[in-house]
Coordinates of C-alpha atoms and ligand atoms in Angstrom, one line a residue:
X1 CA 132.8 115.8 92.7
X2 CA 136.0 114.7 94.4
X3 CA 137.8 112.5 92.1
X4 CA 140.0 110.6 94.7
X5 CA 137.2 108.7 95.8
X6 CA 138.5 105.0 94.8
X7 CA 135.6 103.0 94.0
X8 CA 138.0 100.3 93.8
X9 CA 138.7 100.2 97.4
X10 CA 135.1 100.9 98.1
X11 CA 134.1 97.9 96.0
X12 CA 136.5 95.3 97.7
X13 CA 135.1 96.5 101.1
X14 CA 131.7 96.2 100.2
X15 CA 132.3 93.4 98.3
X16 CA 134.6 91.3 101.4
X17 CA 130.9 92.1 102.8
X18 CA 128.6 90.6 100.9
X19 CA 127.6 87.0 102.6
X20 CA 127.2 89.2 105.7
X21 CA 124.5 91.2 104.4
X22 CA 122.8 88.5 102.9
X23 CA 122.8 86.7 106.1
X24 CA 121.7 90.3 108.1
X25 CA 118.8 90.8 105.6
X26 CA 118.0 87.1 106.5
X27 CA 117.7 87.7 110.1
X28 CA 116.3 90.9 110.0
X29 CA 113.4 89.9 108.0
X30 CA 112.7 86.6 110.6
X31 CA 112.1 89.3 113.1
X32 CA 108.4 89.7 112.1
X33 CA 108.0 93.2 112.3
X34 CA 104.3 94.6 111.7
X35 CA 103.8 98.5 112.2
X36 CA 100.8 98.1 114.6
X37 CA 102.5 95.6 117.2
X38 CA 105.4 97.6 119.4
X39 CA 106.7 94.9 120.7
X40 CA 107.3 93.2 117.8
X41 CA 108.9 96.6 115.8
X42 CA 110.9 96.6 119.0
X43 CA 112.5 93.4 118.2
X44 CA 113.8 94.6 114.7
X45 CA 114.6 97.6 116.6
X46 CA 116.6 95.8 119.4
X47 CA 118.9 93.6 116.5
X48 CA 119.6 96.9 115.2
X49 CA 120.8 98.9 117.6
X50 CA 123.1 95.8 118.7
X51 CA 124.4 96.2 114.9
X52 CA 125.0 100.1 115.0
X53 CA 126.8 100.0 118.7
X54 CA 129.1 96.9 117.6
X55 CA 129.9 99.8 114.7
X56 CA 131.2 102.3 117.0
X57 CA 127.6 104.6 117.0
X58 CA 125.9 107.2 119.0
X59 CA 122.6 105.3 119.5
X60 CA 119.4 107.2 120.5
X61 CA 116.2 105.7 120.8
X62 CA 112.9 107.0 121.1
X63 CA 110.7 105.3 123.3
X64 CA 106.8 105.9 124.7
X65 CA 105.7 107.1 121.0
X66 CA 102.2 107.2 120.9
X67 CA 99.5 109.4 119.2
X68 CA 97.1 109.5 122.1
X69 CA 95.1 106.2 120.8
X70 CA 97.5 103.8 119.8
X71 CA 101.2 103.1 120.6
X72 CA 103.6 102.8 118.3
X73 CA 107.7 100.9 118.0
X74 CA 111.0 103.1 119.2
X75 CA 112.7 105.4 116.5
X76 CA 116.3 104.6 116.4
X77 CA 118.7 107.5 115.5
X78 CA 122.2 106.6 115.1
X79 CA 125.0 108.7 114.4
X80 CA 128.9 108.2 112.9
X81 CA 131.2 111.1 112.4
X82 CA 134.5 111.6 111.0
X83 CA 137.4 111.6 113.4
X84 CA 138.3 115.3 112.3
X85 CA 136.0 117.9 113.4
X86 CA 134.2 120.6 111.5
X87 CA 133.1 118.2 108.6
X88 CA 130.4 120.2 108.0
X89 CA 126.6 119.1 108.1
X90 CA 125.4 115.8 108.6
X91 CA 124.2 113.2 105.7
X92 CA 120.7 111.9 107.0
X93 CA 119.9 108.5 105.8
X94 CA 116.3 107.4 106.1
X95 CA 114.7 103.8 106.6
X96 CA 112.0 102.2 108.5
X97 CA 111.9 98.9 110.2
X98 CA 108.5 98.2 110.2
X99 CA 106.8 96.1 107.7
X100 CA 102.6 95.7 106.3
X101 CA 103.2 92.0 107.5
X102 CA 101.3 90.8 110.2
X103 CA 102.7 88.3 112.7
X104 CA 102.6 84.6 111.6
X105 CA 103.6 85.8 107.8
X106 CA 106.5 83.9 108.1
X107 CA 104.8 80.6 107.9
X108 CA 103.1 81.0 104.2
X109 CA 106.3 83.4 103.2
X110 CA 109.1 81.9 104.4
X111 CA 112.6 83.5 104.3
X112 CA 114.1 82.0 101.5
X113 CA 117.1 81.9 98.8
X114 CA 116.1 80.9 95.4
X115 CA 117.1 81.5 91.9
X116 CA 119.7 84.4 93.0
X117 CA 116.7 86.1 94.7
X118 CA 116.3 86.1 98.9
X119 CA 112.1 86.1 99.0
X120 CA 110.8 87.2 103.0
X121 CA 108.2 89.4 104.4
X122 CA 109.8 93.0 104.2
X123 CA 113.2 92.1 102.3
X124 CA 112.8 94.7 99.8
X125 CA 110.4 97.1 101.2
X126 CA 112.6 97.8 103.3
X127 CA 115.3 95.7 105.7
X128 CA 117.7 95.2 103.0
X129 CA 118.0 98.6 102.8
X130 CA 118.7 99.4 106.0
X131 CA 121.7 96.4 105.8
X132 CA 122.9 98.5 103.0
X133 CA 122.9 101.6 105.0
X134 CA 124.7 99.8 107.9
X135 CA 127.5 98.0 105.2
X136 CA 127.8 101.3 103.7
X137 CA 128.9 102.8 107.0
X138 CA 131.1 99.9 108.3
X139 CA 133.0 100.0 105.1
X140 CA 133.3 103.8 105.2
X141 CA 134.6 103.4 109.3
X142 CA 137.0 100.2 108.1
X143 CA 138.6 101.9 105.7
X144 CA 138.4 104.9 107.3
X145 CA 137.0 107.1 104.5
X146 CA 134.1 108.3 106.2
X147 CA 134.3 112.3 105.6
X148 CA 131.0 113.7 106.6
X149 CA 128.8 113.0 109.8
X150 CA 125.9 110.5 109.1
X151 CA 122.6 110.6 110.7
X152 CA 121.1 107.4 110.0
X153 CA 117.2 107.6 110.8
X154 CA 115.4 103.9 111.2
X155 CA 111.6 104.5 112.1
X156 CA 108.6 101.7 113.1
X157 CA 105.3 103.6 111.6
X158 CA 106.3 104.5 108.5
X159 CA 104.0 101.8 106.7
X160 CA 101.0 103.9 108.7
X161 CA 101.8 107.5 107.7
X162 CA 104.5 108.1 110.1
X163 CA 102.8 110.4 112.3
X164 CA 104.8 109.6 115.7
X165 CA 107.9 109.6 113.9
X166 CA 107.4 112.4 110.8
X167 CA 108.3 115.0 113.9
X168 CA 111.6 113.9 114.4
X169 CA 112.6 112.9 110.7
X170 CA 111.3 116.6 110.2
X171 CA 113.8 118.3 112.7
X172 CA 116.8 116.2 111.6
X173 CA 116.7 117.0 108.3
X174 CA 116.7 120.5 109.1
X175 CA 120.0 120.0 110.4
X176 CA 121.4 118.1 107.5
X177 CA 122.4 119.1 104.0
X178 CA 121.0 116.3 101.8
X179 CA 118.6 113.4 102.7
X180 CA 119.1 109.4 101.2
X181 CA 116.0 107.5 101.1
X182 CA 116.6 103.8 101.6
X183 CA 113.5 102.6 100.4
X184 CA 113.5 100.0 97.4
X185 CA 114.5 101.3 94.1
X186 CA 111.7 101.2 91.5
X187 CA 110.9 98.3 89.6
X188 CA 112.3 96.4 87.4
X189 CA 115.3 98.1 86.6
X190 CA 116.4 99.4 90.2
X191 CA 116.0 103.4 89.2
X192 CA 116.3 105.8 91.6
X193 CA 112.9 107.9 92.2
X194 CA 113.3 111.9 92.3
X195 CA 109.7 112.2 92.5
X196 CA 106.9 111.2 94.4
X197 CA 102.9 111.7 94.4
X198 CA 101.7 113.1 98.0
X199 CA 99.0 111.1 99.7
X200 CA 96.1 112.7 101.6
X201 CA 93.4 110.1 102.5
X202 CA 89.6 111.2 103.3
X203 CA 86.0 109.9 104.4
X204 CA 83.2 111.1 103.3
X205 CA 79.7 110.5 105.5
X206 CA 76.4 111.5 103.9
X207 CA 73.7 111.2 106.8
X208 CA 69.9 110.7 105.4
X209 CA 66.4 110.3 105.8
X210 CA 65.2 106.9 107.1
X211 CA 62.1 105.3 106.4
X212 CA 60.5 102.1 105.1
X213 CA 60.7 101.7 101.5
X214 CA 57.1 100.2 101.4
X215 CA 55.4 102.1 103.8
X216 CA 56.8 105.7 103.5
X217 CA 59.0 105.7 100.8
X218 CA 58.4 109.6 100.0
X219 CA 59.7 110.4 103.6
X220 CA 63.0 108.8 103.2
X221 CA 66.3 110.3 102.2
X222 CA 68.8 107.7 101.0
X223 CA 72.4 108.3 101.8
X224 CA 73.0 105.7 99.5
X225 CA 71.6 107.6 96.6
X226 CA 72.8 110.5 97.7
X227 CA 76.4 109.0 98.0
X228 CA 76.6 107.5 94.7
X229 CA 75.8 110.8 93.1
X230 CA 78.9 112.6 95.2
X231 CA 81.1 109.3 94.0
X232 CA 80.9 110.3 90.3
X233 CA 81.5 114.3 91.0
X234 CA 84.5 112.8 93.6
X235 CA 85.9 110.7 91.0
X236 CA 85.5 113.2 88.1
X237 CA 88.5 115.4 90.2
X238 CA 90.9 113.2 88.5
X239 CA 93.5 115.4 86.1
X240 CA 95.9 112.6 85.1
X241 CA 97.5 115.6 82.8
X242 CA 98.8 117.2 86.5
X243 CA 99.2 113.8 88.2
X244 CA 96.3 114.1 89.8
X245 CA 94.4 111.4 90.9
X246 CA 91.1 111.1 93.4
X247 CA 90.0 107.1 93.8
X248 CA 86.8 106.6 95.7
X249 CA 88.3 102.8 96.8
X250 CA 85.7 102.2 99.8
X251 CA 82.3 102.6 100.4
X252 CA 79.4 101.7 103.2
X253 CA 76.4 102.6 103.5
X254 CA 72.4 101.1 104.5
X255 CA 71.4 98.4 106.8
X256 CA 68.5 96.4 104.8
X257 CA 67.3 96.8 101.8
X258 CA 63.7 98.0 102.9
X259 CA 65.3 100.2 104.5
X260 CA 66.2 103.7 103.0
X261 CA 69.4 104.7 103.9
X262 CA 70.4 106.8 107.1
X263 CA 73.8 106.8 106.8
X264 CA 76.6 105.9 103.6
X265 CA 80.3 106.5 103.7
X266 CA 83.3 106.8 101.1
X267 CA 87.0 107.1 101.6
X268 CA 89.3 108.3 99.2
X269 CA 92.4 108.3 98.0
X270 CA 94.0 111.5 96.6
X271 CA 97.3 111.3 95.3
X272 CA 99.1 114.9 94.0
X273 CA 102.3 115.3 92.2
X274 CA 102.5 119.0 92.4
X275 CA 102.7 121.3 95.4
X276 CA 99.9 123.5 93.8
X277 CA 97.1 121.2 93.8
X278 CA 97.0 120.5 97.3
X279 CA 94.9 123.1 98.3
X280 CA 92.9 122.6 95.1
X281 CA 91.5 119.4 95.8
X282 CA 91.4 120.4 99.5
X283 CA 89.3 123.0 98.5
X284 CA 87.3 121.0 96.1
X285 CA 86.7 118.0 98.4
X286 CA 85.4 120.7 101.3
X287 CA 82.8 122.2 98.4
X288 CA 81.1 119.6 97.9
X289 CA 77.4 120.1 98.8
X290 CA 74.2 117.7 98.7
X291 CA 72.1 117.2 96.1
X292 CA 69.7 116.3 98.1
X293 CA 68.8 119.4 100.3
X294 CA 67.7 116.6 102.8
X295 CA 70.7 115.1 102.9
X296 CA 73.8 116.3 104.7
X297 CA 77.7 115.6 103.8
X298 CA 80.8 116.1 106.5
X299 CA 84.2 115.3 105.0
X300 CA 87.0 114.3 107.8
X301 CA 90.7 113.3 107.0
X302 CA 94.0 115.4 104.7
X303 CA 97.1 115.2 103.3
X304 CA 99.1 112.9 104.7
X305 CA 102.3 113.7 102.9
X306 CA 103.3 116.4 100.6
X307 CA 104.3 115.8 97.4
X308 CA 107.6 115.0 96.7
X309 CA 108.8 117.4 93.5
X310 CA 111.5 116.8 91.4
X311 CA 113.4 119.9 92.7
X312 CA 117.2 121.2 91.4
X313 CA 118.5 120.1 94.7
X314 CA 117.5 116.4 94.1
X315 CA 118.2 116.3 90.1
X316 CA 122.0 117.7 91.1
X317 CA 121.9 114.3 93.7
X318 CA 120.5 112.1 91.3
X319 CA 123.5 112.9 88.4
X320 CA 126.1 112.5 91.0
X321 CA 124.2 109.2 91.5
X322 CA 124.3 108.5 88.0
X323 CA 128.3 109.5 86.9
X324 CA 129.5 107.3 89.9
X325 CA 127.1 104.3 88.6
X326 CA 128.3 104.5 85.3
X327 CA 132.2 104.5 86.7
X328 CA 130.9 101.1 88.2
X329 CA 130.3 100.1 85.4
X330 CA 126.2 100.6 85.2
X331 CA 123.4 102.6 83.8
X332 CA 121.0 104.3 87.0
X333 CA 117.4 105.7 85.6
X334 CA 115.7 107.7 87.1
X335 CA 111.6 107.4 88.1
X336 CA 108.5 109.4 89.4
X337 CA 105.9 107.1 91.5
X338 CA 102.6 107.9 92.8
X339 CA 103.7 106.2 96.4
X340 CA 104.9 108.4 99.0
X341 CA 107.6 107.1 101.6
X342 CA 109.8 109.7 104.3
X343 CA 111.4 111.6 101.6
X344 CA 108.4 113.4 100.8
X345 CA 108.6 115.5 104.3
X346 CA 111.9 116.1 103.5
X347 CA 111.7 116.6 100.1
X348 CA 109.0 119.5 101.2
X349 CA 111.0 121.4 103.9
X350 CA 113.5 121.9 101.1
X351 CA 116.2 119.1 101.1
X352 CA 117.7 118.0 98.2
X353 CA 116.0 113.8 98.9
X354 CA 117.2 110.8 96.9
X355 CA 114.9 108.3 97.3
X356 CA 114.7 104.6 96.2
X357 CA 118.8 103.7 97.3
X358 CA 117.9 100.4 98.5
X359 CA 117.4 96.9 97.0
X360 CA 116.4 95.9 93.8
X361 CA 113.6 93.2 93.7
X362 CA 109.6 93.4 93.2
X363 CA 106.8 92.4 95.1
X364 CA 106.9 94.9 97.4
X365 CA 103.5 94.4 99.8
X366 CA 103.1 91.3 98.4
X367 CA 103.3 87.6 98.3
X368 CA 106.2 87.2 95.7
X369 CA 108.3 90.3 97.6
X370 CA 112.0 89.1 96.9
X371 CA 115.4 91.0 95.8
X372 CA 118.1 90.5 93.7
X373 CA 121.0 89.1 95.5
X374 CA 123.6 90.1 93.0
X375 CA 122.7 93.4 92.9
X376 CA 123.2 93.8 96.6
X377 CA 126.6 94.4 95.8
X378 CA 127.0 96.9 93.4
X379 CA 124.2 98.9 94.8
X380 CA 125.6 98.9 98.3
X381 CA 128.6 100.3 96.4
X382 CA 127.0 103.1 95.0
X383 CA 125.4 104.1 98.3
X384 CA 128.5 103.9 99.8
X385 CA 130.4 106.2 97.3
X386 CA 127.4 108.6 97.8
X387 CA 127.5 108.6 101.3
X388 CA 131.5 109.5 101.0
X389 CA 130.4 112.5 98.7
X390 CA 130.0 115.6 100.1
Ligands
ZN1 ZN1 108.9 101.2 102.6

């Protein structure tokens, strides 16, 4: 680690900074921003972009992104270099702009200051991290300390399973030699997360026998019987030892009660914190077979995000992480969590991914979501310092 970085000067900056950000986050998160409304995202995405060319950025945005059903908000990739060339590869910083709040939010969860926390739909998960991200590089380009090319990545699906925008994050990481996650960090303490579960999501339909439970009960087939027997094998895949974990969370099935079932439904949620297991649930989810003969199963749906392991690459990112903390005078943890965010793509093509650099707060998807406004500072610090590393 270089040990001219002056976290002094880094500190001041940030700190000369801090109403601003407060008063960004404020703005940011009155821009309702709910994944499955583009124009809406596009708002966010509009305030953003007015941010990053008032910094002096190459701005690119991605427009049209759909999946062939459903469209989806612009991608915004914005770029800052050093003024000297041949500063080797670019830092990729990675947020999202989208929220899981639906329009008219704003009215039972209003943006708010109180008792040193700023409460709003999507403060912590994640629009004050991307106002870190965009301090961090105005301080860097101020004080002219910025020594590496930054690639900072701000996506509108991510609260979906970023499947329009996974492509792209995906080919700039492969161009960059270490990824920054600026999701929140993990509660309560504000560690850093160097580990993340992958996510696969399925449904499973059982199709039976109908008949009339009076009058022919022998010639029915229930899929509703039939499904609660696959629910017990489905949720007996659970290893908590490996970090496994399978959770039949909804199910359908039947139309009367005189009626024996035709059709019944499950889906699942299948988290997997190592690499290894993903083709062993895969593998056990596609083997499962009826126990009634009459009865027939078809399982749709994968995994929707690798898992994000707690590789060499990321530990060596997390103790830089840690030794410029404890200059600024505070203790960093570090945490595993069984939600997945961007990093995990990364993470799985190989890049060293710290994840979890944003704000420090709770609530994040729900009605209390707030952060910590004095910790704005100091984290915005360390982000800063790490995004002069390198
Ligand atoms: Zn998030």
């Amino acid at each position: 680690m270089p040990i001219s970085i002056d976290l002094d000067a880094l500190s001041s900056g940030v700190g000369a900074q801090k109403e601003r950000m407060v008063a960004d986050i404020e703005q940011l998160a009155r821009i309702e921003s709910p994944s499955d409304d583009k124009a809406a995202v596009n708002r966010a995405v509009d305030l953003v972009e007015g941010w990053a060319e008032a910094l002096g950025c190459r701005v690119k945005r991605y427009r049209n992104l759909n999946d062939g059903a459903q469209t989806f908000g612009d991608v915004l990739e914005l770029k800052l270099s050093p003024a000297r060339r041949n500063a080797g590869k670019p830092l990729l910083l990675l947020g999202h702009l989208d929220t899981v709040w639906a329009l008219g939010t704003l009215q039972a969860m209003p943006v708010v200051r109180r008792d040193g926390r700023l409460y709003g739909p999507g403060v912590y998960d994640m629009k004050a991290g991307v106002v870190m991200a965009m301090t961090a590089l105005r301080v860097l380009k101020e004080q002219e300390l910025l020594n590496r090319p930054v690639t900072l990545l701000l996506v509108s699906d991510e609260e979906i399973g970023s499947t329009v925008s996974r492509p792209i994050t995906e080919k700039l990481a492969l161009q960059s030699s270490e990824v920054y996650v600026l999701e929140p960090a993990q509660q309560p303490h504000g560690a850093y997360k160097t580990a993340r579960k992958g996510v696969g999501g399925y449904r499973l339909e059982v199709r039976g026998v109908a008949a009339h439970s009076g009058v022919d009960f022998t010639a029915g087939h229930s899929a509703v019987l039939e499904l609660a027997r696959q629910i017990e094998v489905i949720a007996g895949f659970t290893d908590l030892d490996r970090g496994l974990t399978v959770n039949p969370g909804v199910i359908g099935g039947g139309t009367r009660s005189n009626v024996i079932a035709e059709s019944a439904w499950v889906e699942i949620d299948v988290r997997v914190a190592r690499k290894a297991d993903v083709g062993r649930i895969e593998r056990k989810l596609r083997g499962l077979r009826p126990f009634d003969r009459k009865c027939s199963l078809q399982l749709t749906g994968g995994l929707n995000r690798p898992p994000m392991e707690r590789t060499p690459g990321t530990v060596a990112l997390f103790r830089r992480a840690a030794t410029l903390a404890a200059r600024l005078g505070f203790d960093l943890q570090e945490a595993a969590t069984g939600g997945g965010s961007d990093g995990n793509f990364t993470s799985a093509l190989g890049l060293p991914t710290l994840d979890g650099m944003g704000a420090i707060g709770q609530g994040a998807h729900a009605s209390d979501e707030s952060i910590l406004i004095d910790a704005l500072v100091p984290r915005a610090v360390l982000l800063t310092a790490m995004v002069n590393q390198g």
